Amino acid sequence: GSRDGDDAETLRKLSGGFTAVYVVEPHPQSFKNMINKYPNFRVFELAVSDTPGVINFNAIPHTYAAGTVGNSSMLRKEKTVGYGPENWIKVLAVTGVTILKLIDKPEIDMVKIDVEGCTFEVLKSFGNDIRLLKMLHLEVEKLPIWENQHLYDEIRQYLQYFGFKELYYVPGYNDGNQGDSVWSRID
């Protein structure tokens, strides 16, 4: 999910100005806000998962405390971590393979995945087509924040298996156990 599109716009600018930006966002209000704020982005009102179909998604209301809408997820937070109200809705989920078919490009230069505990499932949903992605910017967790989530070590092993090399890890939230990991495909 992109929440507000701002990270996609930052990466677009840092890239020297990619002309094509594709964003996936299942939160209905975030989707509406993004298409108004960034009319040149192609935004899909979908979730990405290794299990396609109609799924449950906790769409934290935009009217709740600032910053918490970014905690919207297909997973529940661990009981010890608070983040706002639950607002479970039904959304359509597709695989990464399907997203690539919709985009219809031979390769994708950069993919940012910030999906609140579902990074592994999103990566897995690309299947062997994950090799069509040149660079990945991922939010990962080293300790569980979300119920039943896959952690950094499993994600690292998965990407190495598919021929990606980690360029760096930047610790962020939760005492450095949640952060950003950037990967490059090894050709």
PDB file of N, CA, C and O in Angstrom, residues 78-127:
ATOM      1  N   GLU A  78       0.094  -7.408  16.938  1.00  0.00           N
ATOM      2  CA  GLU A  78       0.278  -8.209  18.143  1.00  0.00           C
ATOM      3  C   GLU A  78      -0.465  -7.534  19.284  1.00  0.00           C
ATOM      4  O   GLU A  78      -0.600  -6.311  19.309  1.00  0.00           O
ATOM      5  N   LYS A  79      -0.903  -8.290  20.241  1.00  0.00           N
ATOM      6  CA  LYS A  79      -1.708  -7.764  21.344  1.00  0.00           C
ATOM      7  C   LYS A  79      -0.978  -6.677  22.142  1.00  0.00           C
ATOM      8  O   LYS A  79      -1.598  -5.796  22.698  1.00  0.00           O
ATOM      9  N   THR A  80       0.343  -6.707  22.166  1.00  0.00           N
ATOM     10  CA  THR A  80       1.105  -5.750  22.967  1.00  0.00           C
ATOM     11  C   THR A  80       1.299  -4.412  22.280  1.00  0.00           C
ATOM     12  O   THR A  80       1.814  -3.483  22.863  1.00  0.00           O
ATOM     13  N   VAL A  81       0.903  -4.307  21.018  1.00  0.00           N
ATOM     14  CA  VAL A  81       1.143  -3.087  20.251  1.00  0.00           C
ATOM     15  C   VAL A  81      -0.199  -2.448  19.900  1.00  0.00           C
ATOM     16  O   VAL A  81      -1.006  -3.048  19.205  1.00  0.00           O
ATOM     17  N   GLY A  82      -0.432  -1.230  20.367  1.00  0.00           N
ATOM     18  CA  GLY A  82      -1.673  -0.541  20.038  1.00  0.00           C
ATOM     19  C   GLY A  82      -1.509   0.313  18.796  1.00  0.00           C
ATOM     20  O   GLY A  82      -0.415   0.765  18.498  1.00  0.00           O
ATOM     21  N   TYR A  83      -2.606   0.540  18.070  1.00  0.00           N
ATOM     22  CA  TYR A  83      -2.492   1.353  16.858  1.00  0.00           C
ATOM     23  C   TYR A  83      -3.794   1.966  16.401  1.00  0.00           C
ATOM     24  O   TYR A  83      -3.869   2.513  15.318  1.00  0.00           O
ATOM     25  N   GLY A  84      -4.804   1.919  17.199  1.00  0.00           N
ATOM     26  CA  GLY A  84      -6.037   2.542  16.762  1.00  0.00           C
ATOM     27  C   GLY A  84      -7.154   1.543  16.588  1.00  0.00           C
ATOM     28  O   GLY A  84      -7.005   0.367  16.875  1.00  0.00           O
ATOM     29  N   PRO A  85      -8.280   2.020  16.087  1.00  0.00           N
ATOM     30  CA  PRO A  85      -9.473   1.174  16.002  1.00  0.00           C
ATOM     31  C   PRO A  85      -9.375   0.145  14.884  1.00  0.00           C
ATOM     32  O   PRO A  85      -8.605   0.296  13.951  1.00  0.00           O
ATOM     33  N   GLU A  86     -10.165  -0.895  15.031  1.00  0.00           N
ATOM     34  CA  GLU A  86     -10.290  -1.861  13.945  1.00  0.00           C
ATOM     35  C   GLU A  86     -11.488  -1.463  13.097  1.00  0.00           C
ATOM     36  O   GLU A  86     -12.532  -1.069  13.616  1.00  0.00           O
ATOM     37  N   ASN A  87     -11.313  -1.534  11.790  1.00  0.00           N
ATOM     38  CA  ASN A  87     -12.363  -1.184  10.831  1.00  0.00           C
ATOM     39  C   ASN A  87     -12.229  -2.145   9.659  1.00  0.00           C
ATOM     40  O   ASN A  87     -11.727  -1.789   8.602  1.00  0.00           O
ATOM     41  N   TRP A  88     -12.631  -3.391   9.867  1.00  0.00           N
ATOM     42  CA  TRP A  88     -12.432  -4.442   8.875  1.00  0.00           C
ATOM     43  C   TRP A  88     -13.423  -4.294   7.734  1.00  0.00           C
ATOM     44  O   TRP A  88     -14.630  -4.179   7.946  1.00  0.00           O
ATOM     45  N   ILE A  89     -12.886  -4.261   6.527  1.00  0.00           N
ATOM     46  CA  ILE A  89     -13.692  -4.180   5.312  1.00  0.00           C
ATOM     47  C   ILE A  89     -13.237  -5.279   4.360  1.00  0.00           C
ATOM     48  O   ILE A  89     -12.200  -5.913   4.578  1.00  0.00           O
ATOM     49  N   LYS A  90     -13.994  -5.495   3.329  1.00  0.00           N
ATOM     50  CA  LYS A  90     -13.631  -6.458   2.278  1.00  0.00           C
ATOM     51  C   LYS A  90     -12.985  -5.701   1.128  1.00  0.00           C
ATOM     52  O   LYS A  90     -13.494  -4.658   0.706  1.00  0.00           O
ATOM     53  N   VAL A  91     -11.833  -6.207   0.652  1.00  0.00           N
ATOM     54  CA  VAL A  91     -11.162  -5.624  -0.507  1.00  0.00           C
ATOM     55  C   VAL A  91     -10.758  -6.753  -1.450  1.00  0.00           C
ATOM     56  O   VAL A  91     -10.676  -7.918  -1.052  1.00  0.00           O
ATOM     57  N   LEU A  92     -10.477  -6.397  -2.677  1.00  0.00           N
ATOM     58  CA  LEU A  92     -10.036  -7.372  -3.666  1.00  0.00           C
ATOM     59  C   LEU A  92      -8.511  -7.459  -3.644  1.00  0.00           C
ATOM     60  O   LEU A  92      -7.824  -6.432  -3.712  1.00  0.00           O
ATOM     61  N   ALA A  93      -8.000  -8.670  -3.540  1.00  0.00           N
ATOM     62  CA  ALA A  93      -6.558  -8.902  -3.588  1.00  0.00           C
ATOM     63  C   ALA A  93      -6.202  -9.653  -4.867  1.00  0.00           C
ATOM     64  O   ALA A  93      -6.925 -10.554  -5.295  1.00  0.00           O
ATOM     65  N   VAL A  94      -5.094  -9.250  -5.464  1.00  0.00           N
ATOM     66  CA  VAL A  94      -4.551  -9.919  -6.650  1.00  0.00           C
ATOM     67  C   VAL A  94      -3.098 -10.256  -6.364  1.00  0.00           C
ATOM     68  O   VAL A  94      -2.503  -9.745  -5.423  1.00  0.00           O
ATOM     69  N   THR A  95      -2.521 -11.083  -7.184  1.00  0.00           N
ATOM     70  CA  THR A  95      -1.108 -11.426  -7.027  1.00  0.00           C
ATOM     71  C   THR A  95      -0.222 -10.379  -7.699  1.00  0.00           C
ATOM     72  O   THR A  95      -0.683  -9.605  -8.542  1.00  0.00           O
ATOM     73  N   GLY A  96       1.046 -10.414  -7.342  1.00  0.00           N
ATOM     74  CA  GLY A  96       2.022  -9.572  -8.019  1.00  0.00           C
ATOM     75  C   GLY A  96       2.098  -9.899  -9.499  1.00  0.00           C
ATOM     76  O   GLY A  96       2.307  -9.006 -10.328  1.00  0.00           O
ATOM     77  N   VAL A  97       1.926 -11.160  -9.846  1.00  0.00           N
ATOM     78  CA  VAL A  97       1.916 -11.564 -11.256  1.00  0.00           C
ATOM     79  C   VAL A  97       0.803 -10.820 -12.001  1.00  0.00           C
ATOM     80  O   VAL A  97       1.015 -10.307 -13.104  1.00  0.00           O
ATOM     81  N   THR A  98      -0.358 -10.715 -11.393  1.00  0.00           N
ATOM     82  CA  THR A  98      -1.481  -9.999 -12.016  1.00  0.00           C
ATOM     83  C   THR A  98      -1.169  -8.515 -12.164  1.00  0.00           C
ATOM     84  O   THR A  98      -1.449  -7.925 -13.213  1.00  0.00           O
ATOM     85  N   ILE A  99      -0.581  -7.912 -11.140  1.00  0.00           N
ATOM     86  CA  ILE A  99      -0.201  -6.492 -11.223  1.00  0.00           C
ATOM     87  C   ILE A  99       0.766  -6.278 -12.381  1.00  0.00           C
ATOM     88  O   ILE A  99       0.634  -5.324 -13.153  1.00  0.00           O
ATOM     89  N   LEU A 100       1.748  -7.160 -12.511  1.00  0.00           N
ATOM     90  CA  LEU A 100       2.706  -7.028 -13.620  1.00  0.00           C
ATOM     91  C   LEU A 100       2.005  -7.131 -14.971  1.00  0.00           C
ATOM     92  O   LEU A 100       2.360  -6.415 -15.914  1.00  0.00           O
ATOM     93  N   LYS A 101       1.011  -7.987 -15.074  1.00  0.00           N
ATOM     94  CA  LYS A 101       0.246  -8.093 -16.333  1.00  0.00           C
ATOM     95  C   LYS A 101      -0.530  -6.806 -16.603  1.00  0.00           C
ATOM     96  O   LYS A 101      -0.621  -6.362 -17.745  1.00  0.00           O
ATOM     97  N   LEU A 102      -1.096  -6.210 -15.549  1.00  0.00           N
ATOM     98  CA  LEU A 102      -1.823  -4.951 -15.724  1.00  0.00           C
ATOM     99  C   LEU A 102      -0.893  -3.812 -16.143  1.00  0.00           C
ATOM    100  O   LEU A 102      -1.257  -2.971 -16.955  1.00  0.00           O
ATOM    101  N   ILE A 103       0.312  -3.796 -15.587  1.00  0.00           N
ATOM    102  CA  ILE A 103       1.284  -2.748 -15.927  1.00  0.00           C
ATOM    103  C   ILE A 103       1.835  -2.966 -17.332  1.00  0.00           C
ATOM    104  O   ILE A 103       2.072  -2.021 -18.069  1.00  0.00           O
ATOM    105  N   ASP A 104       2.063  -4.216 -17.687  1.00  0.00           N
ATOM    106  CA  ASP A 104       2.471  -4.590 -19.047  1.00  0.00           C
ATOM    107  C   ASP A 104       3.775  -3.923 -19.495  1.00  0.00           C
ATOM    108  O   ASP A 104       3.837  -3.295 -20.553  1.00  0.00           O
ATOM    109  N   LYS A 105       4.808  -4.050 -18.660  1.00  0.00           N
ATOM    110  CA  LYS A 105       6.151  -3.570 -18.996  1.00  0.00           C
ATOM    111  C   LYS A 105       7.111  -4.752 -18.898  1.00  0.00           C
ATOM    112  O   LYS A 105       6.905  -5.661 -18.090  1.00  0.00           O
ATOM    113  N   PRO A 106       8.198  -4.752 -19.673  1.00  0.00           N
ATOM    114  CA  PRO A 106       9.131  -5.883 -19.621  1.00  0.00           C
ATOM    115  C   PRO A 106       9.874  -5.993 -18.288  1.00  0.00           C
ATOM    116  O   PRO A 106      10.229  -7.094 -17.866  1.00  0.00           O
ATOM    117  N   GLU A 107      10.112  -4.855 -17.624  1.00  0.00           N
ATOM    118  CA  GLU A 107      10.775  -4.835 -16.321  1.00  0.00           C
ATOM    119  C   GLU A 107      10.253  -3.644 -15.525  1.00  0.00           C
ATOM    120  O   GLU A 107       9.753  -2.680 -16.095  1.00  0.00           O
ATOM    121  N   ILE A 108      10.430  -3.725 -14.226  1.00  0.00           N
ATOM    122  CA  ILE A 108      10.053  -2.633 -13.336  1.00  0.00           C
ATOM    123  C   ILE A 108      11.325  -2.154 -12.643  1.00  0.00           C
ATOM    124  O   ILE A 108      12.056  -2.954 -12.053  1.00  0.00           O
ATOM    125  N   ASP A 109      11.594  -0.851 -12.727  1.00  0.00           N
ATOM    126  CA  ASP A 109      12.837  -0.307 -12.170  1.00  0.00           C
ATOM    127  C   ASP A 109      12.894  -0.353 -10.646  1.00  0.00           C
ATOM    128  O   ASP A 109      13.916  -0.711 -10.081  1.00  0.00           O
ATOM    129  N   MET A 110      11.815   0.039  -9.978  1.00  0.00           N
ATOM    130  CA  MET A 110      11.827   0.093  -8.511  1.00  0.00           C
ATOM    131  C   MET A 110      10.446  -0.242  -7.989  1.00  0.00           C
ATOM    132  O   MET A 110       9.445   0.239  -8.513  1.00  0.00           O
ATOM    133  N   VAL A 111      10.414  -1.069  -6.931  1.00  0.00           N
ATOM    134  CA  VAL A 111       9.173  -1.403  -6.254  1.00  0.00           C
ATOM    135  C   VAL A 111       9.358  -1.112  -4.776  1.00  0.00           C
ATOM    136  O   VAL A 111      10.323  -1.569  -4.168  1.00  0.00           O
ATOM    137  N   LYS A 112       8.436  -0.344  -4.225  1.00  0.00           N
ATOM    138  CA  LYS A 112       8.449  -0.090  -2.783  1.00  0.00           C
ATOM    139  C   LYS A 112       7.285  -0.863  -2.185  1.00  0.00           C
ATOM    140  O   LYS A 112       6.147  -0.728  -2.623  1.00  0.00           O
ATOM    141  N   ILE A 113       7.608  -1.687  -1.190  1.00  0.00           N
ATOM    142  CA  ILE A 113       6.592  -2.505  -0.534  1.00  0.00           C
ATOM    143  C   ILE A 113       6.569  -2.143   0.943  1.00  0.00           C
ATOM    144  O   ILE A 113       7.519  -2.413   1.675  1.00  0.00           O
ATOM    145  N   ASP A 114       5.480  -1.525   1.358  1.00  0.00           N
ATOM    146  CA  ASP A 114       5.278  -1.121   2.751  1.00  0.00           C
ATOM    147  C   ASP A 114       3.861  -1.558   3.102  1.00  0.00           C
ATOM    148  O   ASP A 114       2.906  -0.813   2.937  1.00  0.00           O
ATOM    149  N   VAL A 115       3.740  -2.815   3.523  1.00  0.00           N
ATOM    150  CA  VAL A 115       2.428  -3.441   3.645  1.00  0.00           C
ATOM    151  C   VAL A 115       2.158  -4.007   5.036  1.00  0.00           C
ATOM    152  O   VAL A 115       1.423  -4.989   5.186  1.00  0.00           O
ATOM    153  N   GLU A 116       2.739  -3.393   6.039  1.00  0.00           N
ATOM    154  CA  GLU A 116       2.402  -3.691   7.433  1.00  0.00           C
ATOM    155  C   GLU A 116       2.330  -5.184   7.729  1.00  0.00           C
ATOM    156  O   GLU A 116       1.278  -5.734   8.024  1.00  0.00           O
ATOM    157  N   GLY A 117       3.491  -5.851   7.645  1.00  0.00           N
ATOM    158  CA  GLY A 117       3.602  -7.249   8.036  1.00  0.00           C
ATOM    159  C   GLY A 117       3.372  -8.264   6.944  1.00  0.00           C
ATOM    160  O   GLY A 117       3.517  -9.462   7.168  1.00  0.00           O
ATOM    161  N   CYS A 118       3.022  -7.845   5.741  1.00  0.00           N
ATOM    162  CA  CYS A 118       2.708  -8.777   4.650  1.00  0.00           C
ATOM    163  C   CYS A 118       3.762  -8.782   3.546  1.00  0.00           C
ATOM    164  O   CYS A 118       3.494  -9.242   2.434  1.00  0.00           O
ATOM    165  N   THR A 119       4.955  -8.290   3.832  1.00  0.00           N
ATOM    166  CA  THR A 119       5.999  -8.189   2.804  1.00  0.00           C
ATOM    167  C   THR A 119       6.287  -9.533   2.155  1.00  0.00           C
ATOM    168  O   THR A 119       6.378  -9.632   0.926  1.00  0.00           O
ATOM    169  N   PHE A 120       6.436 -10.585   2.950  1.00  0.00           N
ATOM    170  CA  PHE A 120       6.765 -11.902   2.396  1.00  0.00           C
ATOM    171  C   PHE A 120       5.673 -12.376   1.439  1.00  0.00           C
ATOM    172  O   PHE A 120       5.966 -12.873   0.342  1.00  0.00           O
ATOM    173  N   GLU A 121       4.411 -12.215   1.841  1.00  0.00           N
ATOM    174  CA  GLU A 121       3.306 -12.664   1.001  1.00  0.00           C
ATOM    175  C   GLU A 121       3.273 -11.899  -0.324  1.00  0.00           C
ATOM    176  O   GLU A 121       2.998 -12.494  -1.376  1.00  0.00           O
ATOM    177  N   VAL A 122       3.550 -10.612  -0.280  1.00  0.00           N
ATOM    178  CA  VAL A 122       3.580  -9.821  -1.516  1.00  0.00           C
ATOM    179  C   VAL A 122       4.714 -10.302  -2.416  1.00  0.00           C
ATOM    180  O   VAL A 122       4.514 -10.537  -3.614  1.00  0.00           O
ATOM    181  N   LEU A 123       5.899 -10.469  -1.859  1.00  0.00           N
ATOM    182  CA  LEU A 123       7.032 -10.960  -2.659  1.00  0.00           C
ATOM    183  C   LEU A 123       6.718 -12.317  -3.271  1.00  0.00           C
ATOM    184  O   LEU A 123       6.959 -12.550  -4.458  1.00  0.00           O
ATOM    185  N   LYS A 124       6.173 -13.212  -2.465  1.00  0.00           N
ATOM    186  CA  LYS A 124       5.836 -14.563  -2.926  1.00  0.00           C
ATOM    187  C   LYS A 124       4.816 -14.514  -4.067  1.00  0.00           C
ATOM    188  O   LYS A 124       4.846 -15.342  -4.972  1.00  0.00           O
ATOM    189  N   SER A 125       3.933 -13.525  -4.047  1.00  0.00           N
ATOM    190  CA  SER A 125       2.880 -13.439  -5.054  1.00  0.00           C
ATOM    191  C   SER A 125       3.401 -13.131  -6.460  1.00  0.00           C
ATOM    192  O   SER A 125       2.679 -13.303  -7.434  1.00  0.00           O
ATOM    193  N   PHE A 126       4.650 -12.695  -6.566  1.00  0.00           N
ATOM    194  CA  PHE A 126       5.248 -12.449  -7.878  1.00  0.00           C
ATOM    195  C   PHE A 126       5.752 -13.742  -8.521  1.00  0.00           C
ATOM    196  O   PHE A 126       6.045 -13.756  -9.714  1.00  0.00           O
ATOM    197  N   GLY A 127       5.872 -14.818  -7.734  1.00  0.00           N
ATOM    198  CA  GLY A 127       6.399 -16.075  -8.265  1.00  0.00           C
ATOM    199  C   GLY A 127       7.757 -15.845  -8.901  1.00  0.00           C
ATOM    200  O   GLY A 127       8.549 -15.016  -8.444  1.00  0.00           O
TER     201      GLY A 127
END
